[in-house]
CSV table of C-alpha atoms in Angstrom, one decimal:
chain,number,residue,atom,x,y,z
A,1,UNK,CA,116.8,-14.4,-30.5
A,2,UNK,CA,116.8,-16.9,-27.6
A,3,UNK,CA,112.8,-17.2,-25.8
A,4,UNK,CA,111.9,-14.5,-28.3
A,5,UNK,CA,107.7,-14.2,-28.3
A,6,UNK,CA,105.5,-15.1,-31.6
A,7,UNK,CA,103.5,-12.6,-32.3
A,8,UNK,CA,100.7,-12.3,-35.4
A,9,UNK,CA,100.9,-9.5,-37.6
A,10,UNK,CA,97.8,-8.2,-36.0
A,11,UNK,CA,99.0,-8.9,-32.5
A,12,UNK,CA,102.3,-6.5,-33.9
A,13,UNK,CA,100.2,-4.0,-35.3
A,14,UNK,CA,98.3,-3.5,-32.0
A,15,UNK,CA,101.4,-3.3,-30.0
A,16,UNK,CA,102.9,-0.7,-32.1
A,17,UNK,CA,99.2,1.6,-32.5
A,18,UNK,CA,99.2,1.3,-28.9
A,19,UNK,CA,103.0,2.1,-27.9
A,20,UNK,CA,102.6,4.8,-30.3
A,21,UNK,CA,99.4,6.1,-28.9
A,22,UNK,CA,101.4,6.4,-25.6
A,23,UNK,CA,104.6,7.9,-26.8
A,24,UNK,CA,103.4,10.2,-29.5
A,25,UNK,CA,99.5,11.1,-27.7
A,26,UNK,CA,99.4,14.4,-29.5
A,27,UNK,CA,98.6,15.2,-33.0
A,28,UNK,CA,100.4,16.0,-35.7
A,29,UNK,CA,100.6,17.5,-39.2
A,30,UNK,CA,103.2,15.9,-41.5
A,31,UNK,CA,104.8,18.1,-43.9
A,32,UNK,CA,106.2,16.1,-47.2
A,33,UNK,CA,106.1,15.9,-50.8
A,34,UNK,CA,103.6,13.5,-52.6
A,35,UNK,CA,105.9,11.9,-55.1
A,36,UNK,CA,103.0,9.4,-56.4
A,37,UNK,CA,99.4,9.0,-56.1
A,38,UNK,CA,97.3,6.2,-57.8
A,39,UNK,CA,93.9,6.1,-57.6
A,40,UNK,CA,92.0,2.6,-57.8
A,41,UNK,CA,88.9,2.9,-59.9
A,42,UNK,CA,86.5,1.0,-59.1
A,43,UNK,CA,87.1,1.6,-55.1
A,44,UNK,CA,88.1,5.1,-55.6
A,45,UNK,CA,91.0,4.7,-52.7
A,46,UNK,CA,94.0,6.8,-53.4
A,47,UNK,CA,97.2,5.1,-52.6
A,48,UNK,CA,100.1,7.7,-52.3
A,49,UNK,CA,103.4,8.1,-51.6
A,50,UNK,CA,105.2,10.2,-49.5
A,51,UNK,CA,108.9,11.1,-49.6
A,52,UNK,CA,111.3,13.8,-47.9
A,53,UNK,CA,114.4,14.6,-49.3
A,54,UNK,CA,117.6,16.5,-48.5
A,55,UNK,CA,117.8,19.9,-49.7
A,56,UNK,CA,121.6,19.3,-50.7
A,57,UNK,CA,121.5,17.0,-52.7
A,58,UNK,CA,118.1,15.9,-53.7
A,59,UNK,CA,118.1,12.7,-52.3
A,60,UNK,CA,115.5,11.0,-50.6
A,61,UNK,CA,116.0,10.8,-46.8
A,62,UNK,CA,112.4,9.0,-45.8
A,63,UNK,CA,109.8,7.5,-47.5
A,64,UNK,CA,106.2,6.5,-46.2
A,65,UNK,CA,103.1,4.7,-48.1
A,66,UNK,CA,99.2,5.6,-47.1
A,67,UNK,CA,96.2,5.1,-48.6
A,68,UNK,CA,92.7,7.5,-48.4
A,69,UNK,CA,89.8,5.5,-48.3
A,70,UNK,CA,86.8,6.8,-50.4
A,71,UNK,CA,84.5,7.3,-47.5
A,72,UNK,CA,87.8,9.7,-45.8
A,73,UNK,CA,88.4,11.8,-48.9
A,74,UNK,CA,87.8,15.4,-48.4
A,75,UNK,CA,88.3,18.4,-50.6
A,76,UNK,CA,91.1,20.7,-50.9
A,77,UNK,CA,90.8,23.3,-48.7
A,78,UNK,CA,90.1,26.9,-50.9
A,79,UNK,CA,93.0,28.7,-48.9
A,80,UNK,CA,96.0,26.3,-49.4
A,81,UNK,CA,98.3,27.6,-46.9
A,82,UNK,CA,101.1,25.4,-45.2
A,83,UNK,CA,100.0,25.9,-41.9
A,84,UNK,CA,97.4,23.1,-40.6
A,85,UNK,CA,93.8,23.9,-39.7
């Protein structure tokens, strides 16, 4: 990495929200299966986690973190279907 540029993490997190932004500018729904949620108690965030995995052999094939801020939570909605809103 010869002349490579130093970037802060929140100078790299800006360049990816806003490369993303450009090559992904629709929504999406994410299907996946929450394999662990944690809720902190004094905050009331929910940290989760979110895994995919083959329907071979069970294995996972991709993993992703998130959290839900208290002030984001909403309830389940009453018909639980699989298709988004």
């Amino acid at each position: 990495m010869t002349n490579a540029k130093i970037l802060s993490l929140f100078e790299l997190n800006i360049l990816v929200k806003k490369n993303l932004k450009q090559c992904l500018p629709d929504t999406y729904w994410i299907q996946a299966e929450l394999s662990d949620v944690r809720v902190n108690a004094p905050s009331s965030h929910c940290y989760v986690e979110l895994v995919e995995k083959n329907k071979k052999n069970n294995s996972s094939v991709a993993k992703a973190r998130g959290t839900v801020w208290e002030n984001r939570k909403q309830p389940a909605p009453a018909n639980r279907s699989s298709q988004p809103p």
